[in-house]
Short mmCIF file of C-alpha atoms (C1' of nucleotides) and ligand atoms in Angstrom, two decimals:
data_model
loop_
_atom_site.label_atom_id
_atom_site.label_comp_id
_atom_site.label_asym_id
_atom_site.label_seq_id
_atom_site.Cartn_x
_atom_site.Cartn_y
_atom_site.Cartn_z
CA UNK H 1 0.00 0.00 0.00
CA UNK H 2 1.18 3.48 -0.88
CA UNK H 3 4.31 2.20 -2.54
CA UNK H 4 6.28 4.40 -4.88
CA UNK H 5 5.69 3.41 -8.47
CA UNK H 6 8.32 1.56 -10.47
CA UNK H 7 8.44 4.50 -12.79
CA UNK H 8 9.47 6.72 -9.94
CA UNK H 9 12.08 4.21 -8.81
CA UNK H 10 13.43 4.01 -12.31
CA UNK H 11 13.54 7.76 -12.63
CA UNK H 12 15.48 8.11 -9.41
CA UNK H 13 17.88 5.35 -10.30
CA UNK H 14 18.42 6.93 -13.69
CA UNK H 15 19.11 10.36 -12.27
CA UNK H 16 21.49 9.00 -9.67
CA UNK H 17 23.20 6.88 -12.27
CA UNK H 18 23.63 9.79 -14.62
CA UNK H 19 24.86 11.99 -11.81
CA UNK H 20 27.61 9.52 -11.06
CA UNK H 21 28.99 9.71 -14.55
CA UNK H 22 30.56 12.75 -16.18
CA UNK H 23 28.41 15.83 -16.49
CA UNK H 24 28.78 15.86 -20.24
CA UNK H 25 28.30 12.10 -20.63
CA UNK H 26 25.37 10.93 -22.70
CA UNK H 27 23.40 7.98 -21.40
CA UNK H 28 21.26 5.95 -23.70
CA UNK H 29 18.06 4.41 -22.48
CA UNK H 30 19.24 1.02 -23.69
CA UNK H 31 22.42 1.23 -21.69
CA UNK H 32 20.63 2.37 -18.56
CA UNK H 33 18.03 -0.35 -18.89
CA UNK H 34 20.78 -2.92 -19.33
CA UNK H 35 22.71 -1.81 -16.28
CA UNK H 36 19.75 -2.14 -13.97
CA UNK H 37 17.79 -4.89 -15.62
CA UNK H 38 14.84 -2.71 -16.48
CA UNK H 39 12.71 -3.26 -19.58
CA UNK H 40 14.11 -1.02 -22.29
CA UNK H 41 10.83 0.43 -23.42
CA UNK H 42 9.86 1.36 -19.90
CA UNK H 43 13.21 2.93 -19.24
CA UNK H 44 12.77 4.86 -22.45
CA UNK H 45 9.38 6.21 -21.45
CA UNK H 46 10.59 7.26 -18.06
CA UNK H 47 13.49 9.15 -19.54
CA UNK H 48 11.16 10.77 -22.02
CA UNK H 49 9.04 11.99 -19.13
CA UNK H 50 12.11 13.45 -17.51
CA UNK H 51 13.18 15.09 -20.74
CA UNK H 52 9.74 16.64 -21.26
CA UNK H 53 10.09 18.40 -17.91
CA UNK H 54 13.65 19.42 -18.75
CA UNK H 55 15.17 17.46 -15.92
CA UNK H 56 17.39 15.88 -18.51
CA UNK H 57 18.22 16.95 -22.05
CA UNK H 58 17.61 14.61 -24.95
CA UNK H 59 19.87 14.31 -27.96
CA UNK H 60 18.35 12.55 -30.92
CA UNK H 61 19.82 10.38 -33.63
CA UNK H 62 22.44 7.66 -33.44
CA UNK H 63 25.07 8.72 -30.92
CA UNK H 64 22.19 10.36 -29.10
CA UNK H 65 21.08 9.83 -25.55
CA UNK H 66 20.27 11.80 -22.45
CA UNK H 67 22.29 14.27 -20.50
CA UNK H 68 21.67 15.60 -17.03
CA UNK H 69 20.32 19.15 -16.98
CA UNK H 70 22.69 21.73 -15.63
CA UNK H 71 21.25 22.15 -12.18
CA UNK H 72 19.63 18.76 -11.90
CA UNK H 73 20.74 18.56 -8.30
CA UNK H 74 18.00 20.97 -7.38
CA UNK H 75 15.07 19.03 -8.76
CA UNK H 76 12.91 17.72 -5.96
CA UNK H 77 10.90 14.61 -5.35
CA UNK H 78 7.55 16.34 -5.73
CA UNK H 79 8.38 17.55 -9.22
CA UNK H 80 9.73 14.15 -10.06
CA UNK H 81 6.62 12.33 -8.93
CA UNK H 82 4.51 14.73 -10.90
CA UNK H 83 6.65 14.20 -13.98
CA UNK H 84 6.49 10.43 -14.07
CA UNK H 85 3.24 9.57 -12.31
CA UNK H 86 1.15 12.67 -12.72
CA UNK H 87 -0.38 14.66 -9.88
CA UNK H 88 -0.05 13.16 -6.44
CA UNK H 89 -3.03 13.08 -4.10
CA UNK H 90 -3.30 11.19 -0.84
CA UNK H 91 -7.02 11.19 -1.33
CA UNK H 92 -9.20 11.65 -4.39
CA UNK H 93 -10.86 14.94 -3.62
CA UNK H 94 -7.68 16.95 -3.77
CA UNK H 95 -7.42 17.35 -7.53
CA UNK H 96 -9.64 20.36 -8.36
CA UNK H 97 -12.64 18.22 -9.33
CA UNK H 98 -14.44 17.90 -6.05
CA UNK H 99 -16.67 15.06 -7.13
CA UNK H 100 -16.16 11.38 -6.47
CA UNK H 101 -13.73 11.38 -3.60
CA UNK H 102 -15.28 8.12 -2.58
CA UNK H 103 -16.75 9.25 0.68
CA UNK H 104 -19.73 11.31 -0.34
CA UNK H 105 -23.35 11.21 0.87
CA UNK H 106 -25.20 12.29 3.94
CA UNK H 107 -23.29 14.11 6.62
CA UNK H 108 -20.54 14.87 4.23
CA UNK H 109 -17.00 13.86 4.64
CA UNK H 110 -15.66 13.59 8.08
CA UNK H 111 -12.01 13.78 7.42
CA UNK H 112 -11.59 15.94 4.40
CA UNK H 113 -9.95 18.90 6.07
CA UNK H 114 -7.53 16.70 7.95
CA UNK H 115 -6.70 14.82 4.79
CA UNK H 116 -5.96 18.12 3.14
CA UNK H 117 -3.50 19.01 5.87
CA UNK H 118 -1.80 15.66 5.63
CA UNK H 119 -1.67 15.96 1.88
CA UNK H 120 -0.05 19.37 2.09
CA UNK H 121 2.41 18.16 4.65
CA UNK H 122 3.54 15.23 2.53
CA UNK H 123 3.83 17.46 -0.50
CA UNK H 124 6.03 19.83 1.46
CA UNK H 125 8.21 16.92 2.51
CA UNK H 126 8.60 15.70 -1.04
CA UNK H 127 9.38 19.21 -2.19
CA UNK H 128 12.11 19.42 0.42
CA UNK H 129 14.01 16.41 -0.91
CA UNK H 130 16.31 17.22 -3.81
CA UNK H 131 18.31 14.93 -6.01
CA UNK H 132 21.39 16.34 -4.37
CA UNK H 133 20.10 15.14 -1.01
CA UNK H 134 19.60 11.68 -2.37
CA UNK H 135 23.04 11.63 -3.88
CA UNK H 136 24.85 12.84 -0.82
CA UNK H 137 23.03 10.37 1.35
CA UNK H 138 24.33 7.56 -0.74
CA UNK H 139 27.88 8.77 -0.50
CA UNK H 140 27.69 9.46 3.20
CA UNK H 141 25.83 6.25 3.84
CA UNK H 142 28.77 3.94 4.25
CA UNK H 143 30.61 6.13 6.72
CA UNK H 144 28.04 5.39 9.41
CA UNK H 145 28.08 8.98 10.51
CA UNK H 146 27.65 12.47 9.17
CA UNK H 147 24.41 12.23 7.33
CA UNK H 148 23.50 15.35 5.45
CA UNK H 149 22.07 17.89 7.87
CA UNK H 150 18.82 17.78 6.07
CA UNK H 151 18.11 14.16 6.83
CA UNK H 152 19.71 14.31 10.22
CA UNK H 153 17.14 16.75 11.37
CA UNK H 154 14.26 14.82 9.92
CA UNK H 155 15.15 11.33 10.92
CA UNK H 156 14.11 9.75 14.15
CA UNK H 157 17.16 7.87 15.45
CA UNK H 158 15.06 4.99 16.73
CA UNK H 159 14.04 4.29 13.15
CA UNK H 160 17.48 3.16 12.11
CA UNK H 161 17.89 -0.55 12.38
CA UNK Z 1 -0.38 7.39 -7.20
CA UNK Z 2 0.31 6.76 -3.55
CA UNK Z 3 -3.28 7.35 -2.60
CA UNK Z 4 -4.57 6.21 0.74
CA UNK Z 5 -6.68 3.09 0.38
CA UNK Z 6 -10.43 3.21 0.73
CA UNK Z 7 -10.11 0.93 3.73
CA UNK Z 8 -7.99 3.52 5.45
CA UNK Z 9 -10.44 6.28 4.56
CA UNK Z 10 -13.30 4.20 5.88
CA UNK Z 11 -11.42 3.44 9.07
CA UNK Z 12 -10.71 7.11 9.68
CA UNK Z 13 -14.26 8.12 8.91
CA UNK Z 14 -15.53 5.44 11.24
CA UNK Z 15 -13.28 6.47 14.08
CA UNK Z 16 -14.16 10.13 13.68
CA UNK Z 17 -17.83 9.27 13.44
CA UNK Z 18 -17.71 7.18 16.56
CA UNK Z 19 -15.77 9.83 18.40
CA UNK Z 20 -18.48 12.33 17.70
CA UNK Z 21 -21.13 10.23 19.37
CA UNK Z 22 -21.30 9.35 23.04
CA UNK Z 23 -18.40 7.44 24.51
CA UNK Z 24 -20.64 4.58 25.52
CA UNK Z 25 -22.62 4.56 22.28
CA UNK Z 26 -22.53 1.41 20.20
CA UNK Z 27 -22.24 1.81 16.47
CA UNK Z 28 -23.27 -0.97 14.17
CA UNK Z 29 -21.42 -1.56 10.94
CA UNK Z 30 -24.71 -1.40 9.07
CA UNK Z 31 -25.53 1.98 10.49
CA UNK Z 32 -22.10 3.37 9.78
CA UNK Z 33 -22.15 2.05 6.24
CA UNK Z 34 -25.56 3.60 5.72
CA UNK Z 35 -24.53 7.00 7.00
CA UNK Z 36 -21.61 7.26 4.62
CA UNK Z 37 -22.81 5.23 1.71
CA UNK Z 38 -20.18 2.55 2.10
CA UNK Z 39 -20.78 -1.09 1.18
CA UNK Z 40 -21.88 -2.85 4.34
CA UNK Z 41 -19.57 -5.80 4.01
CA UNK Z 42 -16.56 -3.61 3.49
CA UNK Z 43 -17.46 -1.42 6.41
CA UNK Z 44 -17.81 -4.57 8.45
CA UNK Z 45 -14.37 -5.85 7.52
CA UNK Z 46 -12.74 -2.55 8.28
CA UNK Z 47 -14.31 -2.42 11.69
CA UNK Z 48 -13.27 -5.98 12.31
CA UNK Z 49 -9.69 -5.00 11.55
CA UNK Z 50 -9.94 -2.16 14.02
CA UNK Z 51 -11.43 -4.44 16.63
CA UNK Z 52 -8.67 -7.01 16.18
CA UNK Z 53 -6.12 -4.36 17.07
CA UNK Z 54 -8.26 -3.19 19.98
CA UNK Z 55 -8.78 0.26 18.58
CA UNK Z 56 -12.46 -0.36 19.05
CA UNK Z 57 -14.29 -2.92 21.13
CA UNK Z 58 -16.79 -5.29 19.58
CA UNK Z 59 -20.00 -6.41 21.21
CA UNK Z 60 -21.60 -9.43 19.65
CA UNK Z 61 -25.18 -10.51 19.29
CA UNK Z 62 -28.25 -8.53 18.38
CA UNK Z 63 -27.97 -5.14 20.08
CA UNK Z 64 -24.27 -5.49 19.50
CA UNK Z 65 -21.95 -3.13 17.68
CA UNK Z 66 -18.67 -1.35 18.14
CA UNK Z 67 -17.51 0.99 20.81
CA UNK Z 68 -14.53 3.27 20.78
CA UNK Z 69 -11.65 2.03 22.93
CA UNK Z 70 -10.98 4.05 26.05
CA UNK Z 71 -7.97 6.00 24.83
CA UNK Z 72 -8.71 5.82 21.13
CA UNK Z 73 -7.59 9.41 20.76
CA UNK Z 74 -4.00 8.23 21.07
CA UNK Z 75 -3.99 5.78 18.20
CA UNK Z 76 -1.86 7.05 15.38
CA UNK Z 77 -2.01 6.87 11.63
CA UNK Z 78 0.87 4.41 11.31
CA UNK Z 79 -0.86 1.85 13.52
CA UNK Z 80 -4.06 2.45 11.66
CA UNK Z 81 -2.52 1.89 8.26
CA UNK Z 82 -0.90 -1.25 9.52
CA UNK Z 83 -4.20 -2.48 10.92
CA UNK Z 84 -6.26 -2.07 7.78
CA UNK Z 85 -3.74 -2.35 4.94
CA UNK Z 86 -0.90 -4.30 6.43
CA UNK Z 87 2.69 -3.15 6.60
CA UNK Z 88 3.48 0.06 4.79
CA UNK Z 89 6.56 0.30 2.61
CA UNK Z 90 7.43 3.09 0.21
CA UNK Z 91 9.51 0.59 -1.69
CA UNK Z 92 9.49 -3.20 -1.81
CA UNK Z 93 12.83 -3.98 -0.20
CA UNK Z 94 11.83 -2.63 3.17
CA UNK Z 95 9.88 -5.63 4.44
CA UNK Z 96 12.51 -8.06 5.83
CA UNK Z 97 12.62 -10.16 2.65
CA UNK Z 98 15.36 -8.46 0.72
CA UNK Z 99 14.56 -10.18 -2.55
CA UNK Z 100 12.56 -8.76 -5.40
CA UNK Z 101 12.60 -5.07 -4.66
CA UNK Z 102 12.36 -4.60 -8.37
CA UNK Z 103 15.68 -2.93 -8.92
CA UNK Z 104 18.18 -5.72 -8.67
CA UNK Z 105 21.04 -6.76 -10.96
CA UNK Z 106 24.48 -5.46 -11.68
CA UNK Z 107 25.76 -2.50 -9.72
CA UNK Z 108 23.13 -3.00 -7.14
CA UNK Z 109 20.54 -0.53 -6.17
CA UNK Z 110 21.38 3.08 -6.43
CA UNK Z 111 18.81 4.55 -4.18
CA UNK Z 112 18.13 1.98 -1.52
CA UNK Z 113 19.65 3.83 1.39
CA UNK Z 114 17.91 7.05 0.47
CA UNK Z 115 14.64 5.22 0.09
CA UNK Z 116 15.13 3.79 3.52
CA UNK Z 117 15.55 7.26 4.98
CA UNK Z 118 12.48 8.51 3.22
CA UNK Z 119 10.53 5.50 4.36
CA UNK Z 120 11.54 6.06 7.96
CA UNK Z 121 10.71 9.70 7.73
CA UNK Z 122 7.22 9.07 6.43
CA UNK Z 123 6.65 6.43 9.06
CA UNK Z 124 7.66 8.89 11.75
CA UNK Z 125 5.23 11.41 10.32
CA UNK Z 126 2.37 8.94 10.32
CA UNK Z 127 3.22 7.92 13.86
CA UNK Z 128 3.02 11.53 14.91
CA UNK Z 129 -0.57 11.96 13.79
CA UNK Z 130 -3.13 10.79 16.30
CA UNK Z 131 -6.85 10.45 16.00
CA UNK Z 132 -7.11 13.30 18.45
CA UNK Z 133 -5.18 15.51 16.04
CA UNK Z 134 -7.53 14.62 13.25
CA UNK Z 135 -10.54 15.33 15.40
CA UNK Z 136 -9.35 18.65 16.71
CA UNK Z 137 -8.37 19.79 13.25
CA UNK Z 138 -11.86 19.23 12.08
CA UNK Z 139 -13.33 21.21 14.90
CA UNK Z 140 -10.82 24.01 14.61
CA UNK Z 141 -10.99 23.93 10.84
CA UNK Z 142 -13.88 26.30 10.37
CA UNK Z 143 -12.48 28.98 12.61
CA UNK Z 144 -9.83 29.81 10.05
CA UNK Z 145 -7.25 30.18 12.79
CA UNK Z 146 -5.83 28.29 15.71
CA UNK Z 147 -4.89 25.04 14.11
CA UNK Z 148 -3.57 22.51 16.56
CA UNK Z 149 0.03 23.34 17.39
CA UNK Z 150 1.05 20.09 15.90
CA UNK Z 151 -0.09 20.92 12.42
CA UNK Z 152 0.82 24.57 12.72
CA UNK Z 153 4.42 23.64 13.09
CA UNK Z 154 4.36 21.14 10.27
CA UNK Z 155 2.42 23.00 7.70
CA UNK Z 156 3.90 25.32 5.15
CA UNK Z 157 1.60 28.37 5.04
CA UNK Z 158 1.91 28.69 1.29
CA UNK Z 159 0.26 25.32 0.93
CA UNK Z 160 -3.09 26.49 2.16
CA UNK Z 161 -5.39 27.57 -0.62
"C1'" DG N 1 21.54 8.34 -50.36
"C1'" DG N 2 20.86 4.38 -47.30
"C1'" DT N 3 21.25 2.09 -43.00
"C1'" DA N 4 21.43 1.83 -38.24
"C1'" DA N 5 20.84 3.65 -33.68
"C1'" DA N 6 18.74 6.52 -31.07
"C1'" DT N 7 14.61 9.51 -29.21
"C1'" DC N 8 9.48 9.93 -29.53
"C1'" DG N 9 4.47 8.71 -28.81
"C1'" DG N 10 0.26 6.18 -28.99
"C1'" DA N 11 -2.25 2.01 -28.41
"C1'" DC N 12 -2.69 -2.02 -26.12
"C1'" DA N 13 -1.80 -6.39 -23.35
"C1'" DA N 14 -0.55 -8.54 -19.02
"C1'" DT N 15 -0.21 -8.38 -14.34
"C1'" DT N 16 -1.06 -6.96 -9.83
"C1'" DT N 17 -3.54 -4.48 -6.47
"C1'" DT N 18 -7.55 -2.69 -4.82
"C1'" DT N 19 -12.25 -2.96 -3.99
"C1'" DG N 20 -16.38 -5.19 -3.32
"C1'" DT N 21 -19.42 -9.58 -2.94
"C1'" DC N 22 -20.96 -13.97 -1.27
"C1'" DC N 23 -21.75 -17.41 1.99
"C1'" DG N 24 -21.75 -19.88 6.02
"C1'" DG N 25 -20.64 -19.64 10.97
"C1'" DT N 26 -21.04 -17.85 15.94
"C1'" DT N 27 -22.84 -14.99 19.56
"C1'" DT N 28 -26.61 -12.88 21.88
"C1'" DT N 29 -31.20 -10.65 22.66
"C1'" DC N 30 -35.99 -11.19 22.80
"C1'" DG P 1 -36.03 -20.44 18.03
"C1'" DA P 2 -35.70 -16.42 15.15
"C1'" DA P 3 -33.49 -12.18 14.16
"C1'" DA P 4 -29.58 -9.12 14.30
"C1'" DA P 5 -25.31 -8.44 14.99
"C1'" DC P 6 -20.07 -9.78 14.67
"C1'" DC P 7 -16.64 -12.99 12.33
"C1'" DG P 8 -13.79 -14.81 8.57
"C1'" DG P 9 -12.57 -17.07 4.37
"C1'" DA P 10 -13.00 -17.48 -0.51
"C1'" DC P 11 -13.86 -15.32 -4.50
"C1'" DA P 12 -15.32 -11.90 -8.24
"C1'" DA P 13 -15.04 -7.39 -10.31
"C1'" DA P 14 -12.77 -3.29 -11.21
"C1'" DA P 15 -8.96 -0.33 -11.43
"C1'" DA P 16 -4.22 0.77 -11.52
"C1'" DT P 17 0.24 -0.47 -12.51
"C1'" DT P 18 3.55 -2.40 -15.38
"C1'" DG P 19 5.27 -3.91 -19.57
"C1'" DT P 20 4.96 -4.71 -24.86
"C1'" DC P 21 4.35 -3.57 -29.62
"C1'" DC P 22 4.53 -0.77 -33.56
"C1'" DG P 23 5.44 2.85 -36.33
"C1'" DA P 24 7.48 7.64 -36.84
"C1'" DT P 25 11.25 10.98 -36.65
"C1'" DT P 26 15.93 12.54 -36.05
"C1'" DT P 27 20.82 12.10 -36.94
"C1'" DA P 28 25.64 9.91 -37.46
"C1'" DC P 29 28.28 7.42 -40.48
"C1'" DC P 30 29.47 4.71 -44.50
S1 FES W 201 -14.36 13.64 0.54
FE1 FES W 201 -12.15 13.60 0.23
S2 FES W 201 -11.44 12.73 2.11
FE2 FES W 201 -13.58 12.37 2.17
S1 FES W 202 16.55 -2.34 -4.02
FE1 FES W 202 14.99 -1.33 -2.82
S2 FES W 202 15.03 0.73 -3.57
FE2 FES W 202 16.25 -0.38 -5.02
#
DNA sequence: GGTAAATCGGACAATTTTTGTCCGGTTTTC
DNA sequence: GAAAACCGGACAAAAATTGTCCGATTTACC
């Protein structure tokens, strides 16, 4: 329940992968798919989504591929989710159309305002996580200490196994 | 993507509904389902899940029903999600079995450690939201001011429409 | 100029997850 | 003993996710 979609996983993996190669390096969807055992066509679509939002730059033709955008480090998880999965809503009624949230009828919805708060809060969290954060976490991860400040502040120590 | 399940919505609506009636009041699954236009059987199952975790107390037989547990206000969203939907994981590899997260092969997963941090962070957030919070938000909601401290601190003002 | 390798994009098929239904059982009141 | 409630498993329907197919366009290179 509430899992991230594969598309989002793929997008993150792709961005991290591309970040760890030269800035100028072109990455082809075939190569990326091969490295991580992802179906080529799916990898292709995901990268197309990213290109459409200018998170990466596409170069067509043979010898083409994708290249990380200049300040890709600043793109955040909320934008990313929106790019690959479309608008995110914890609960139906949050996407302009107010109809059909599921809980209609009678008294009218009990929990709508609270859901809205939770929705906003999660959005804010996603917005606060940048690709740079994700990258630095990976690098700092093995040292057992010195997590990026960002995560340090957010993470409850008792959560770490 | 990443929407809360209907079961979770129903559970929340049920708990809020029951909270807003007398403490001693019994609520039947049929009645609840009727009030909110939810399929009876589904409403029943959800309430059974809640009863199994002792969030509500069940009374059998005709004239039976469900009754809010004594300190139901303290139950939090994480427990609730676990009760109705089973364990929550933002990404497959977080549930003891390390196999089949989806992104296997080669270099090994790029983003696993970051995903783990995000997972823990979201869990902590869900744990921090109690039924009482949800209730008080609803009551305070119409006043336009004085949100519960809890939410006030968490919410980015620019998120409110 | 032709071929191959790449990005594009739509339609669609397969799979999985979510959601809802059915049915028979147990407990309890009247 | 009948009716109304909780209980729980199996299953069916619907929706969402995930993956596949096919054809089109762009471009490097021979
Ligand atoms: S109407 Fe959207 S949460 Fe109930
Ligand atoms: S292996 Fe779990 S996030 Fe990739």
